[in-house]
XYZ file of C-alpha atoms in Angstrom:
135
model
C -36.989 85.971 123.834
C -38.993 83.160 125.285
C -42.763 83.299 125.498
C -42.655 83.558 129.310
C -40.454 86.650 129.243
C -42.693 88.366 126.677
C -45.758 87.536 128.787
C -44.071 88.866 131.942
C -43.034 92.094 130.218
C -46.581 92.506 128.864
C -48.065 92.075 132.357
C -45.621 94.604 133.825
C -46.419 97.146 131.090
C -50.168 96.698 131.624
C -49.767 97.111 135.394
C -47.682 100.263 134.955
C -50.243 101.718 132.568
C -53.020 100.900 135.042
C -51.165 102.655 137.879
C -50.551 105.723 135.698
C -54.229 105.770 134.658
C -55.371 105.558 138.296
C -52.980 108.361 139.258
C -54.212 110.655 136.453
C -57.815 109.882 137.368
C -57.125 110.694 141.031
C -55.434 114.021 140.202
C -58.234 114.948 137.794
C -60.872 114.123 140.419
C -59.082 116.094 143.153
C -58.714 119.157 140.928
C -62.395 119.131 139.971
C -63.836 118.894 143.486
C -65.864 121.840 144.715
C -63.715 124.031 146.953
C -60.383 122.611 145.792
C -57.298 124.619 144.864
C -53.618 124.003 144.073
C -51.598 124.231 147.260
C -48.063 123.097 148.112
C -47.059 122.142 151.644
C -43.601 123.145 152.883
C -41.419 122.128 155.802
C -40.416 125.779 156.187
C -41.575 129.053 154.644
C -38.792 128.625 152.062
C -39.656 124.999 151.201
C -38.911 122.387 150.088
C -42.429 122.130 148.695
C -44.578 119.069 148.260
C -47.113 119.704 145.493
C -50.729 118.974 146.208
C -54.301 120.122 146.262
C -56.341 121.415 149.186
C -60.097 121.392 149.627
C -62.395 123.289 151.944
C -64.670 121.072 153.986
C -67.401 122.119 156.363
C -65.162 121.981 159.418
C -61.727 121.006 158.047
C -59.186 121.923 155.398
C -57.996 118.786 153.611
C -54.721 118.408 151.730
C -53.727 115.639 149.276
C -50.191 115.067 148.000
C -50.049 114.866 144.184
C -47.374 112.178 144.156
C -49.497 109.549 145.847
C -52.228 107.040 145.070
C -53.754 107.403 148.531
C -57.517 107.978 148.509
C -57.636 109.770 151.863
C -56.125 113.204 152.459
C -52.514 113.281 153.635
C -53.298 116.009 156.190
C -56.373 117.708 157.664
C -56.642 120.807 159.777
C -59.623 121.828 161.926
C -61.307 125.021 160.771
C -61.853 126.200 164.331
C -58.500 127.380 165.631
C -56.862 127.671 162.208
C -55.182 131.081 162.082
C -53.059 132.838 159.468
C -49.846 134.047 161.102
C -48.090 135.507 158.073
C -48.483 136.037 154.329
C -45.381 136.502 152.168
C -45.316 137.242 148.443
C -43.517 134.562 146.448
C -42.927 134.323 142.682
C -45.435 134.934 139.865
C -48.492 135.806 141.934
C -47.931 133.050 144.482
C -47.960 133.618 148.249
C -46.571 131.661 151.169
C -49.085 131.457 153.981
C -47.927 130.464 157.448
C -50.816 129.117 159.500
C -51.196 127.742 162.980
C -53.686 124.870 162.905
C -54.168 124.950 166.679
C -52.742 126.475 169.825
C -50.354 123.597 170.560
C -49.176 122.705 167.051
C -46.284 123.734 164.849
C -46.957 126.270 162.080
C -47.898 124.998 158.617
C -46.474 126.609 155.475
C -48.677 126.641 152.375
C -47.785 127.927 148.917
C -50.795 129.025 146.857
C -52.067 131.643 144.447
C -53.165 135.043 145.745
C -56.746 134.136 144.748
C -56.602 130.917 146.757
C -55.288 132.913 149.724
C -58.294 135.247 149.511
C -60.554 132.199 149.507
C -58.728 130.661 152.471
C -59.041 133.776 154.620
C -62.727 134.127 153.709
C -63.337 130.479 154.597
C -61.552 130.871 157.950
C -63.433 134.084 158.797
C -66.784 132.528 157.918
C -66.440 129.866 160.613
C -69.942 129.119 161.830
C -70.595 129.964 165.439
C -71.473 127.239 167.887
C -75.216 126.884 168.357
C -75.159 124.251 171.075
C -76.496 126.587 173.752
C -79.346 128.010 171.630
C -82.798 126.530 172.223
């Protein structure tokens, strides 16, 4: 092989390793955030599922797709108006949760552990009341 081909292959290998390292770092960071949990997003209650991680915010639920390098969440749902419509047992302690993120939106299907579901319902129920009218 010529020296140029070896150099090109070396650059490509280094770039691929850098992308893999950034991806692993991103996944590790997402999984270690306070209020984060494994959560898959589905087109229907039966899937197909896109693996990801969700995180509770003060006023939103954020969701990141695992197979991405994107720094911002793929989807966010407002806490106010987020309602659980249905909970269905899945396999191995997992549940499918069908939520309505707002009155005029399509339902969202989330696959998570039973423990994460308990946390989600507690987070939704603990929505702070509006204090705008209090002096």
